[in-house]
PDB file of C-alpha atoms and ligand atoms in Angstrom:
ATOM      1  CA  UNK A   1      75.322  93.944 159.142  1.00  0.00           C
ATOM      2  CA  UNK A   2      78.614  92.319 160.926  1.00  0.00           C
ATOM      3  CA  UNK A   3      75.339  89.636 162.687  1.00  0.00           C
ATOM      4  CA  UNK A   4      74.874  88.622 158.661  1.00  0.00           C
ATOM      5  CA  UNK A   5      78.024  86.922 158.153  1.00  0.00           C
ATOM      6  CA  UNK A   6      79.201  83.502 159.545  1.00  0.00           C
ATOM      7  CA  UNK A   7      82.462  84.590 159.792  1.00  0.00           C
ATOM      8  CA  UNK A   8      81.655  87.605 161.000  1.00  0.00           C
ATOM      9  CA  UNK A   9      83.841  90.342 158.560  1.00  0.00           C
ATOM     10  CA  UNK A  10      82.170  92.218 155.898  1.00  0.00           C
ATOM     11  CA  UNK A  11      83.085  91.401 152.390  1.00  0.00           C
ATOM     12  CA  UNK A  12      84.931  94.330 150.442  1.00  0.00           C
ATOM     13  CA  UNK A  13      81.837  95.958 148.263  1.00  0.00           C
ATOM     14  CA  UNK A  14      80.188  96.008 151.588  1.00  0.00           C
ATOM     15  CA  UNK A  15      83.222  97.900 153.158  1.00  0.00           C
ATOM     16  CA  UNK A  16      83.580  99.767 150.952  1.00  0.00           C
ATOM     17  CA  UNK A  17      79.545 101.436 150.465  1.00  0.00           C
ATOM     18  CA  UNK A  18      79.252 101.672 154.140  1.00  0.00           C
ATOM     19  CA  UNK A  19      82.457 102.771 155.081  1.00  0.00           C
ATOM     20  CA  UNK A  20      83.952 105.033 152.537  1.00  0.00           C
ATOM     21  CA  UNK A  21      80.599 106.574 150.762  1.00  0.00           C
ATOM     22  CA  UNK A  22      78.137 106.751 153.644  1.00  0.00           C
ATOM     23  CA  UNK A  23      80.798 107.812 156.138  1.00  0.00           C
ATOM     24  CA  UNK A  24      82.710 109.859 154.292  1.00  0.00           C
ATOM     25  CA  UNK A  25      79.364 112.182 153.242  1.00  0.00           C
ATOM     26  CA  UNK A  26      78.233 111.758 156.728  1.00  0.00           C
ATOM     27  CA  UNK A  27      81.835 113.112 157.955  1.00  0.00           C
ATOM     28  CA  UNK A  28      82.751 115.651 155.259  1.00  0.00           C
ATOM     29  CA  UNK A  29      79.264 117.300 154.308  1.00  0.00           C
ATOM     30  CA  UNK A  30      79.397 119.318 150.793  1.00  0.00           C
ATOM     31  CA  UNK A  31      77.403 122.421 151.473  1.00  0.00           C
ATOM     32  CA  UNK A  32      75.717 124.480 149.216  1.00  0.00           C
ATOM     33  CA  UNK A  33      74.152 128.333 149.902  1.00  0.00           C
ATOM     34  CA  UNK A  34      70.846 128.726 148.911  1.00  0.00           C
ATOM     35  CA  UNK A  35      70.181 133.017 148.590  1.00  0.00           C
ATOM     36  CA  UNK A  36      66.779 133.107 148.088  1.00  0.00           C
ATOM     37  CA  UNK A  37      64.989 136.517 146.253  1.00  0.00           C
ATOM     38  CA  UNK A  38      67.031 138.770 147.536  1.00  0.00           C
ATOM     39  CA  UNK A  39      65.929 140.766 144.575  1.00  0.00           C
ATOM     40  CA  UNK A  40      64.884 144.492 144.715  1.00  0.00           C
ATOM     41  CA  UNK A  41      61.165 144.521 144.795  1.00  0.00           C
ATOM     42  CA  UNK A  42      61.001 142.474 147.666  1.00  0.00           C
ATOM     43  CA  UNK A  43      63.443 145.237 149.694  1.00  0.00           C
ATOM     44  CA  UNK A  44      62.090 148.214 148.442  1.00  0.00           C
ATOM     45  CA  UNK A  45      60.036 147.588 145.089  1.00  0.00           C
ATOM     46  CA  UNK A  46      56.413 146.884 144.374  1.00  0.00           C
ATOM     47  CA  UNK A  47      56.563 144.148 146.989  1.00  0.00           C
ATOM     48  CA  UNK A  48      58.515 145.791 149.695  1.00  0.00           C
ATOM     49  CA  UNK A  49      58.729 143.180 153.104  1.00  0.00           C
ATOM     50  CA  UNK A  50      58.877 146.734 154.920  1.00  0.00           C
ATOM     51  CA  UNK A  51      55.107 146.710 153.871  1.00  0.00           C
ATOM     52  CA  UNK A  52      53.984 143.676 154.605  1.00  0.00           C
ATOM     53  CA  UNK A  53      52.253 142.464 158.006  1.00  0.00           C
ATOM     54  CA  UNK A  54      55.384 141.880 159.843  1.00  0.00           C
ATOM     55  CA  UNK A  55      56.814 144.785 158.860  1.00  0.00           C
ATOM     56  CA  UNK A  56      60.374 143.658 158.667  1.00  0.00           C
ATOM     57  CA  UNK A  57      63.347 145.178 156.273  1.00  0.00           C
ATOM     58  CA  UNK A  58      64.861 143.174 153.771  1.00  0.00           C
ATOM     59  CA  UNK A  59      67.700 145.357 153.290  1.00  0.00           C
ATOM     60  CA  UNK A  60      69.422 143.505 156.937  1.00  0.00           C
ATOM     61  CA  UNK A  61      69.765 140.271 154.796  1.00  0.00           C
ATOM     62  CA  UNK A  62      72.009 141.943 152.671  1.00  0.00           C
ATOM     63  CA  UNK A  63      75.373 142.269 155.412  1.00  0.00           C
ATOM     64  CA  UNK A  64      74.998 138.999 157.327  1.00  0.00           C
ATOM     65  CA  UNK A  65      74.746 136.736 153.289  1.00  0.00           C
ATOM     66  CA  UNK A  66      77.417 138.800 152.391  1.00  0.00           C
ATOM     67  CA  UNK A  67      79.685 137.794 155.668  1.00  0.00           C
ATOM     68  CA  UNK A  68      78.624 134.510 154.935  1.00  0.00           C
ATOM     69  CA  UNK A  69      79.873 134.303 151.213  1.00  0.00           C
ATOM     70  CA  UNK A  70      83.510 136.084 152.825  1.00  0.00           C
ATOM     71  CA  UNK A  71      83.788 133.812 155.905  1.00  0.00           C
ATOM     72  CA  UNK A  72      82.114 130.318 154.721  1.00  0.00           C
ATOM     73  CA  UNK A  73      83.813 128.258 152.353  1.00  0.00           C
ATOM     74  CA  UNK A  74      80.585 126.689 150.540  1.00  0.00           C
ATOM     75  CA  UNK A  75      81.279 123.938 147.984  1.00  0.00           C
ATOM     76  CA  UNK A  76      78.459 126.370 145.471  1.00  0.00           C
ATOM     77  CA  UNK A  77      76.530 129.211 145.883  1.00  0.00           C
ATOM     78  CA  UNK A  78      73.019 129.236 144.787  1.00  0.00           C
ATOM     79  CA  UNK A  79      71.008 132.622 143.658  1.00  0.00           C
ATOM     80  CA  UNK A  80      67.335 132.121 142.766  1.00  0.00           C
ATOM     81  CA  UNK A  81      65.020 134.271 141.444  1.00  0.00           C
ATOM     82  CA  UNK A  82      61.414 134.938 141.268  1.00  0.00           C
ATOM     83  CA  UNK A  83      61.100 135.769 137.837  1.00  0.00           C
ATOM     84  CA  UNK A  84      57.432 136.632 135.997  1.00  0.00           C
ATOM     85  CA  UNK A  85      55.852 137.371 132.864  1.00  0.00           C
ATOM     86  CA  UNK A  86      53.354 140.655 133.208  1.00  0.00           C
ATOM     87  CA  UNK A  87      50.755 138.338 132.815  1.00  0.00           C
ATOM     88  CA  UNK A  88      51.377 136.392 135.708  1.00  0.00           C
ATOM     89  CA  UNK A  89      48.398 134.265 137.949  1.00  0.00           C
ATOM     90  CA  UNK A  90      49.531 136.101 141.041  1.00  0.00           C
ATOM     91  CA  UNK A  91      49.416 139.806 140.462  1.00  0.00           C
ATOM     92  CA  UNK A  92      46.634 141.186 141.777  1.00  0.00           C
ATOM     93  CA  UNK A  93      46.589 143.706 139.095  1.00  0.00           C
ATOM     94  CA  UNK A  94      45.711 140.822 136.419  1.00  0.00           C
ATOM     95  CA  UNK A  95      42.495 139.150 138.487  1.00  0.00           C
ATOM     96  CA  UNK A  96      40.036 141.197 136.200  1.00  0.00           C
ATOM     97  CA  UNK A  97      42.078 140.332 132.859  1.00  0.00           C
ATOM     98  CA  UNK A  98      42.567 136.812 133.002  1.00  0.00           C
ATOM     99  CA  UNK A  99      38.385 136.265 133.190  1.00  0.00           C
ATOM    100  CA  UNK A 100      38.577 133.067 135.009  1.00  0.00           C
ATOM    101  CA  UNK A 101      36.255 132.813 137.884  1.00  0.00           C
ATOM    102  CA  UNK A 102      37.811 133.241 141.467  1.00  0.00           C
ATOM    103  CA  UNK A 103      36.500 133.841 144.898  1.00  0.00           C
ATOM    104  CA  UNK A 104      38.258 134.938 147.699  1.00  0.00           C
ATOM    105  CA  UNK A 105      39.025 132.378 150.715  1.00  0.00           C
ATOM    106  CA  UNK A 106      38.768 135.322 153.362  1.00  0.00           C
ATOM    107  CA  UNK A 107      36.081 137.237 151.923  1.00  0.00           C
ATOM    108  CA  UNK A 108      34.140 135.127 149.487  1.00  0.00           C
ATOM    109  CA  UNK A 109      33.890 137.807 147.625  1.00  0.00           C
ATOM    110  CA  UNK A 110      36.465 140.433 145.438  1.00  0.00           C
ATOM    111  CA  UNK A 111      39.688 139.570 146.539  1.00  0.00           C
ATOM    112  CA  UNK A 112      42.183 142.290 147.818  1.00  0.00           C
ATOM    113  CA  UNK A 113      45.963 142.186 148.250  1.00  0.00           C
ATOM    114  CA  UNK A 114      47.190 139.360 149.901  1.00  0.00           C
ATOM    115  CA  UNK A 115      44.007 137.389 150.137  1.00  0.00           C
ATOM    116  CA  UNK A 116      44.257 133.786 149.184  1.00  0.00           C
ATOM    117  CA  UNK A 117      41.730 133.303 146.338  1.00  0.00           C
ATOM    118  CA  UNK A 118      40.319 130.297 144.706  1.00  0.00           C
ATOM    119  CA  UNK A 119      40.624 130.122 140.511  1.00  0.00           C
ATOM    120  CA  UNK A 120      38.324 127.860 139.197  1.00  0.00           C
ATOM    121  CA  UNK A 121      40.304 125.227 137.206  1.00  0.00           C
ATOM    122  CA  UNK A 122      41.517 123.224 135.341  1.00  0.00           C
ATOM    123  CA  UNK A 123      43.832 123.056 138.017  1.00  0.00           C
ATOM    124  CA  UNK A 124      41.969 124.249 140.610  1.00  0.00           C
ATOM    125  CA  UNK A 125      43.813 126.296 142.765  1.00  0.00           C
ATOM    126  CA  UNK A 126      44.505 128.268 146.016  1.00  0.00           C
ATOM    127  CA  UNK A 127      46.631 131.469 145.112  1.00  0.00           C
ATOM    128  CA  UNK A 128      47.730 134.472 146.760  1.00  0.00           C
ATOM    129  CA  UNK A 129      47.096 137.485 145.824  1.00  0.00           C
ATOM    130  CA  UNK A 130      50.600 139.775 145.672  1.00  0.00           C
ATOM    131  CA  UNK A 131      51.199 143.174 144.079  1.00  0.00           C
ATOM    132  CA  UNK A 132      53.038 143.142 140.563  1.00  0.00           C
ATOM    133  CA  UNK A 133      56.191 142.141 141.383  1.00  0.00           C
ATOM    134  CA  UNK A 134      59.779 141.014 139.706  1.00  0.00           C
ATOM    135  CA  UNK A 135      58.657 141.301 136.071  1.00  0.00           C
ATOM    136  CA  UNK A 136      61.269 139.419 134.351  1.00  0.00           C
ATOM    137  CA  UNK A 137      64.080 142.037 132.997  1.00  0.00           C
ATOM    138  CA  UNK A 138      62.642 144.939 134.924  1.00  0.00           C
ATOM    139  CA  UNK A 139      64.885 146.791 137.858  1.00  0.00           C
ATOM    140  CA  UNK A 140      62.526 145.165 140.443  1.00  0.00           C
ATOM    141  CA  UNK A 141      63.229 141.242 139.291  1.00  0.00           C
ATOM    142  CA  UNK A 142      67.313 142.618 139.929  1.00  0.00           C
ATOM    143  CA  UNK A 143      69.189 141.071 142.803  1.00  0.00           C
ATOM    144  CA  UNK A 144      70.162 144.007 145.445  1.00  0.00           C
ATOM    145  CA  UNK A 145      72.759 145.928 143.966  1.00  0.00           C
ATOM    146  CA  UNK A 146      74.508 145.444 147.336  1.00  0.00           C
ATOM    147  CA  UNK A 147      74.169 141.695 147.755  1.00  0.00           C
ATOM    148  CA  UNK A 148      77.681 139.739 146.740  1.00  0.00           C
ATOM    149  CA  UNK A 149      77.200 137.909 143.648  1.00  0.00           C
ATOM    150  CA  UNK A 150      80.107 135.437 143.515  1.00  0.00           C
ATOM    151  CA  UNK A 151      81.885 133.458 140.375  1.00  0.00           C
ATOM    152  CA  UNK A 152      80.651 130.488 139.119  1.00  0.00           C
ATOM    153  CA  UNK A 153      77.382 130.704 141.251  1.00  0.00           C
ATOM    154  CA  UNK A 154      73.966 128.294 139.451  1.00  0.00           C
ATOM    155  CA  UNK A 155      71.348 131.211 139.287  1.00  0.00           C
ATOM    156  CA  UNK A 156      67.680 129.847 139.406  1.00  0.00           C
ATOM    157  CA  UNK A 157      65.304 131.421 138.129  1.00  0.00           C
ATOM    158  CA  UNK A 158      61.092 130.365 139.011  1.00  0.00           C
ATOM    159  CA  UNK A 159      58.141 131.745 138.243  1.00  0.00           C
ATOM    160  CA  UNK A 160      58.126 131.923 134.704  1.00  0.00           C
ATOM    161  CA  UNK A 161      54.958 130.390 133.628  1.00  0.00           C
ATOM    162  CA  UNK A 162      52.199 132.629 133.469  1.00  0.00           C
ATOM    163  CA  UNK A 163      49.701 129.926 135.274  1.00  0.00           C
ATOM    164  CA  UNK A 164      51.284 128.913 137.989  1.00  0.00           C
ATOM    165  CA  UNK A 165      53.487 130.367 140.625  1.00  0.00           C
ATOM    166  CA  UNK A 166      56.496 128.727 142.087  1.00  0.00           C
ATOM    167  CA  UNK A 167      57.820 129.850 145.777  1.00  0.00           C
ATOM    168  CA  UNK A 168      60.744 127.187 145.875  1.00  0.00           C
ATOM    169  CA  UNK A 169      63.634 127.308 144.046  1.00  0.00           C
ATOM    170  CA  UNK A 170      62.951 123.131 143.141  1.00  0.00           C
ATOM    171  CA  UNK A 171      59.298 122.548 142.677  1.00  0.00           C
ATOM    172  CA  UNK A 172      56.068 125.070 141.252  1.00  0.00           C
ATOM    173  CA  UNK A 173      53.670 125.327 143.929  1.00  0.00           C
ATOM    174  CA  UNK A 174      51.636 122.233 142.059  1.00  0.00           C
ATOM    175  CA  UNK A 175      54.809 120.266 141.774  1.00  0.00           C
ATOM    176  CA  UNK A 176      54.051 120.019 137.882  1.00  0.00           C
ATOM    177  CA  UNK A 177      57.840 121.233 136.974  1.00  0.00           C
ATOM    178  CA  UNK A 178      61.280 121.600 138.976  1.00  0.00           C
ATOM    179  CA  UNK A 179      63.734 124.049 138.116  1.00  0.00           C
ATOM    180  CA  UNK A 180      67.248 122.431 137.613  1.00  0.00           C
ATOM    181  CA  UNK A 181      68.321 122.969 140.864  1.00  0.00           C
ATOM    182  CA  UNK A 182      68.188 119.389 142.634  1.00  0.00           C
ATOM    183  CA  UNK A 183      70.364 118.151 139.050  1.00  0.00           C
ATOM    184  CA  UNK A 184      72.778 121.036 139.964  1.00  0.00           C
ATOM    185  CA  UNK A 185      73.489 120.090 143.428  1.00  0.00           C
ATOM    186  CA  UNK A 186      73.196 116.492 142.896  1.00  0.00           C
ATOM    187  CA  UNK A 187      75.823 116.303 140.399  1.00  0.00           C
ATOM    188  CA  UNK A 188      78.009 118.448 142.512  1.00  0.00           C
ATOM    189  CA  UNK A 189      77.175 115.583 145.439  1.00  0.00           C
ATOM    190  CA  UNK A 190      75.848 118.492 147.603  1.00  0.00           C
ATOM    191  CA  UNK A 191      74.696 116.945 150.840  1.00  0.00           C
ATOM    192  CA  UNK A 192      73.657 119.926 152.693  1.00  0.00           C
ATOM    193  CA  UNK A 193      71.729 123.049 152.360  1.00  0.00           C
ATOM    194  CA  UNK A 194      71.332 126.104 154.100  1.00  0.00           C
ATOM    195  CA  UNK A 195      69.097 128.461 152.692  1.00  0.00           C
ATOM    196  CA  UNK A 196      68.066 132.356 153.873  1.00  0.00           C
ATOM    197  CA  UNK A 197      66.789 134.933 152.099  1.00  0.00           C
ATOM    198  CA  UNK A 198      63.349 136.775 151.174  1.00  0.00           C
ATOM    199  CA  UNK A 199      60.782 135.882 151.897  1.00  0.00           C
ATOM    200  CA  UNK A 200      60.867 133.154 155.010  1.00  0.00           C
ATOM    201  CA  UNK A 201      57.241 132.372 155.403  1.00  0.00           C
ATOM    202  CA  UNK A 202      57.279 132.366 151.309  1.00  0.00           C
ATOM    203  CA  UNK A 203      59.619 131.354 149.304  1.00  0.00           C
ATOM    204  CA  UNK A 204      62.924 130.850 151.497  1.00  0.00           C
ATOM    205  CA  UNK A 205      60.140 128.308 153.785  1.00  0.00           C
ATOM    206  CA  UNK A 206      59.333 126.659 150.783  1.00  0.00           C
ATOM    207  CA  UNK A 207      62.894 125.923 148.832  1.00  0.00           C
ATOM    208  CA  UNK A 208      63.645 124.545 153.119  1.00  0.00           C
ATOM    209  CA  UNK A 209      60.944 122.222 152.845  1.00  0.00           C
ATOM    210  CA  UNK A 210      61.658 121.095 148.908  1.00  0.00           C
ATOM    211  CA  UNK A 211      65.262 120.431 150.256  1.00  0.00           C
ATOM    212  CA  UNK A 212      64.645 118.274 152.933  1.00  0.00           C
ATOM    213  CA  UNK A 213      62.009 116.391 150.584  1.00  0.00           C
ATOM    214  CA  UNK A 214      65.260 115.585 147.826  1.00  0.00           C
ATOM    215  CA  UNK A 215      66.813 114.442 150.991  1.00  0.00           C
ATOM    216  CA  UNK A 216      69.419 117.178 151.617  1.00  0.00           C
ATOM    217  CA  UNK A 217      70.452 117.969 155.216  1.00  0.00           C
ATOM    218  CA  UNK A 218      69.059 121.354 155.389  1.00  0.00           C
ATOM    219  CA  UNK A 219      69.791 124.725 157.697  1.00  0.00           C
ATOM    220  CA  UNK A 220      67.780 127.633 157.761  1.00  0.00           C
ATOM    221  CA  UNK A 221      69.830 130.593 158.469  1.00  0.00           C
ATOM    222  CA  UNK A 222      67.245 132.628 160.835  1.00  0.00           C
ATOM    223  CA  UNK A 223      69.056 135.911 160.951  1.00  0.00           C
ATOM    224  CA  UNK A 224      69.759 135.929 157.236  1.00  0.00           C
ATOM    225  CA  UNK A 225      66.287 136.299 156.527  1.00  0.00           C
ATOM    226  CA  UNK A 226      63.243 137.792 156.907  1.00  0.00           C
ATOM    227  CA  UNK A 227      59.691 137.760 156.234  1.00  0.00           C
ATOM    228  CA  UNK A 228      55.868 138.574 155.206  1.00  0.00           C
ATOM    229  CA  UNK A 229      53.959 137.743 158.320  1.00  0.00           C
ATOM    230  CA  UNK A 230      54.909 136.835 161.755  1.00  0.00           C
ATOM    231  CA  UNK A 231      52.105 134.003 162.612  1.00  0.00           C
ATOM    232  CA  UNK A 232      53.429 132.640 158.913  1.00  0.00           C
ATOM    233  CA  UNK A 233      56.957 132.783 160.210  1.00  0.00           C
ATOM    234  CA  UNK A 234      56.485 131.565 163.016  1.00  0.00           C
ATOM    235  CA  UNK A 235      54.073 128.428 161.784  1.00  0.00           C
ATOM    236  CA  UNK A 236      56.768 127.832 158.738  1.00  0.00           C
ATOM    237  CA  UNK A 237      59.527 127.422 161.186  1.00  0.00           C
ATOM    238  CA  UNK A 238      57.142 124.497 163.091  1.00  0.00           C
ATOM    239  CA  UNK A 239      56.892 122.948 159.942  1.00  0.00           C
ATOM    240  CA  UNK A 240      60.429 122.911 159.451  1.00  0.00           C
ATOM    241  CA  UNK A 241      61.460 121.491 162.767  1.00  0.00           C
ATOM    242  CA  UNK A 242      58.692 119.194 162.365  1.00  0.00           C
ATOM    243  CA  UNK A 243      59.857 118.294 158.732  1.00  0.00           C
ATOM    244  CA  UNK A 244      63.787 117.557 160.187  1.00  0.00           C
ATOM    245  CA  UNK A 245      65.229 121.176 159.188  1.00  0.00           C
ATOM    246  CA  UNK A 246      67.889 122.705 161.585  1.00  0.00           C
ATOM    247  CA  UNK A 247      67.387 126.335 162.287  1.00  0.00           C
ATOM    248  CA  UNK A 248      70.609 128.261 162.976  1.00  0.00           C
ATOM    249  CA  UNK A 249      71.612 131.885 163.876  1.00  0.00           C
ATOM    250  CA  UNK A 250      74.777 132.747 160.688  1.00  0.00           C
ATOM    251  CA  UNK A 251      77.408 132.843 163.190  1.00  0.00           C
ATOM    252  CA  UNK A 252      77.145 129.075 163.580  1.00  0.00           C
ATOM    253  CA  UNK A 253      77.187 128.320 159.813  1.00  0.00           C
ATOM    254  CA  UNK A 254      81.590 128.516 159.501  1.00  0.00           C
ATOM    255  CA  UNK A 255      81.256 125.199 161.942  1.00  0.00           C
ATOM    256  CA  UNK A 256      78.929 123.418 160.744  1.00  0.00           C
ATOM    257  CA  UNK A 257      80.097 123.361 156.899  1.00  0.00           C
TER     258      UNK A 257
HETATM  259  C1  LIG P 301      57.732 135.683 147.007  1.00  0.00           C
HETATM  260  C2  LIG P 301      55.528 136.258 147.181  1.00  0.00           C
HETATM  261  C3  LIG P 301      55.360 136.137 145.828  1.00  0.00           C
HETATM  262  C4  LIG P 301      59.048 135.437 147.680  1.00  0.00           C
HETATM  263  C5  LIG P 301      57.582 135.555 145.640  1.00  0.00           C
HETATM  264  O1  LIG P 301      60.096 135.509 147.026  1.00  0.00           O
HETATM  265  O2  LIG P 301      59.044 135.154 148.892  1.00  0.00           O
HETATM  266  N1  LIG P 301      56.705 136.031 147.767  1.00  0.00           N
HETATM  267  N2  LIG P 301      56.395 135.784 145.072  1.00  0.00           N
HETATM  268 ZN1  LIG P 302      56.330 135.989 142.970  1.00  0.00          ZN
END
């Protein structure tokens, strides 16, 4: 920039975009916590983690958010929620009563729980298969009753449309709608994001890779949460390294915001 000039000084505008906006956001970050599901059918409802594959408890979320949201002052605090109609595409329960053609990708055949099967369009589309689960209104779709909920939080909720299912908190899982999440933090000039929560190879992996797409810094706050299966864990983290996420233990968090 400085080579640019003949006399060598920046002119004023110049100063002051490079100097006072870029450096300033690069020196004082505004962070935002993204908590992820952390809803009751995923600890110990219909879709129970405990459960699943990797046979981890949601429940140990609960204390280490909750030190964060004492301990970490966060410029917002972001709740989402997975939140369906009883009709929804992914229930397992509603394969036979929607009468659209699907296969299973493991089986090729009748698909069972957690299978990935294909519905014939339009769109086509890969879906998991998941037990009823967070039925909007219903005690399952409730946050924990022991996870902090703070003032003035943006709650999110996703899911909603019967047709298609939505693991991040920004985009379905066809990118066809975003919640108004990214307008949230944008217009509270968040610049970084550190999301946990349930479920990390699910949803929590996906709202990660969302945020790093809208071009926030984003953390993933390992201990804070937990997951389905633990060759999905472990290939989502890859994917997040890969895709320029940091992945931190919560005790780090209070220095880095
Ligand atoms: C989730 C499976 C289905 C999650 C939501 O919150 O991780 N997982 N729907
Ligand atoms: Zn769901």
């Amino acid at each position: 920039l400085l080579d640019e000039k003949q006399d060598g000084k920046i002119d004023r505008e110049e100063f002051q975009t490079c100097w006072l906006h870029w450096l300033r956001q690069i020196l004082e970050p505004k962070s935002a916590l993204v908590i992820v599901d952390v809803q009751n059918d995923f600890i110990s409802g219909t879709m129970s983690i405990s459960n699943c594959p990797a046979k981890q408890d949601g429940n140990d979320v609960i204390p280490i958010i909750n030190r964060l949201l004492e301990n970490v002052n966060f410029e917002c605090v972001v709740y989402s929620a997975d939140w369906h109609p009883a009709n929804h595409i992914s229930f397992i329960e509603n394969i036979k009563q929607r009468e659209i053609h699907h296969t299973s990708k493991v089986t090729g055949g009748a698909a069972k729980i957690y299978d990935t099967v294909i519905f014939s369009g339009p769109p086509i589309m890969d879906q998991k298969m998941w037990p009823c689960h967070c039925v909007q209104d219903s005690w399952g779709a409730r946050y924990h009753p022991d996870l902090k909920v703070v003032d003035r939080a943006i709650h999110i909720t996703k899911g909603t449309n019967p047709d298609i299912d939505s693991y991040s908190a920004f985009w379905d899982n066809k990118k066809l709608s975003q919640t108004n999440l990214v307008c949230e933090l944008t217009q509270k000039a968040i610049t970084d994001v550190y999301v946990c929560g349930l479920a990390y190879d699910v949803c929590v992996g996906s709202t990660a890779v969302h945020s790093i797409e809208h071009g926030f810094r984003t953390v993933l706050i390992d201990d804070a949460s937990r997951g389905v299966e633990l060759a999905d864990i472990n290939a989502m983290k890859q994917k997040l390294i890969k895709t320029g996420a940091v992945i931190v233990d919560s005790d780090r968090v209070a220095d880095m915001v």
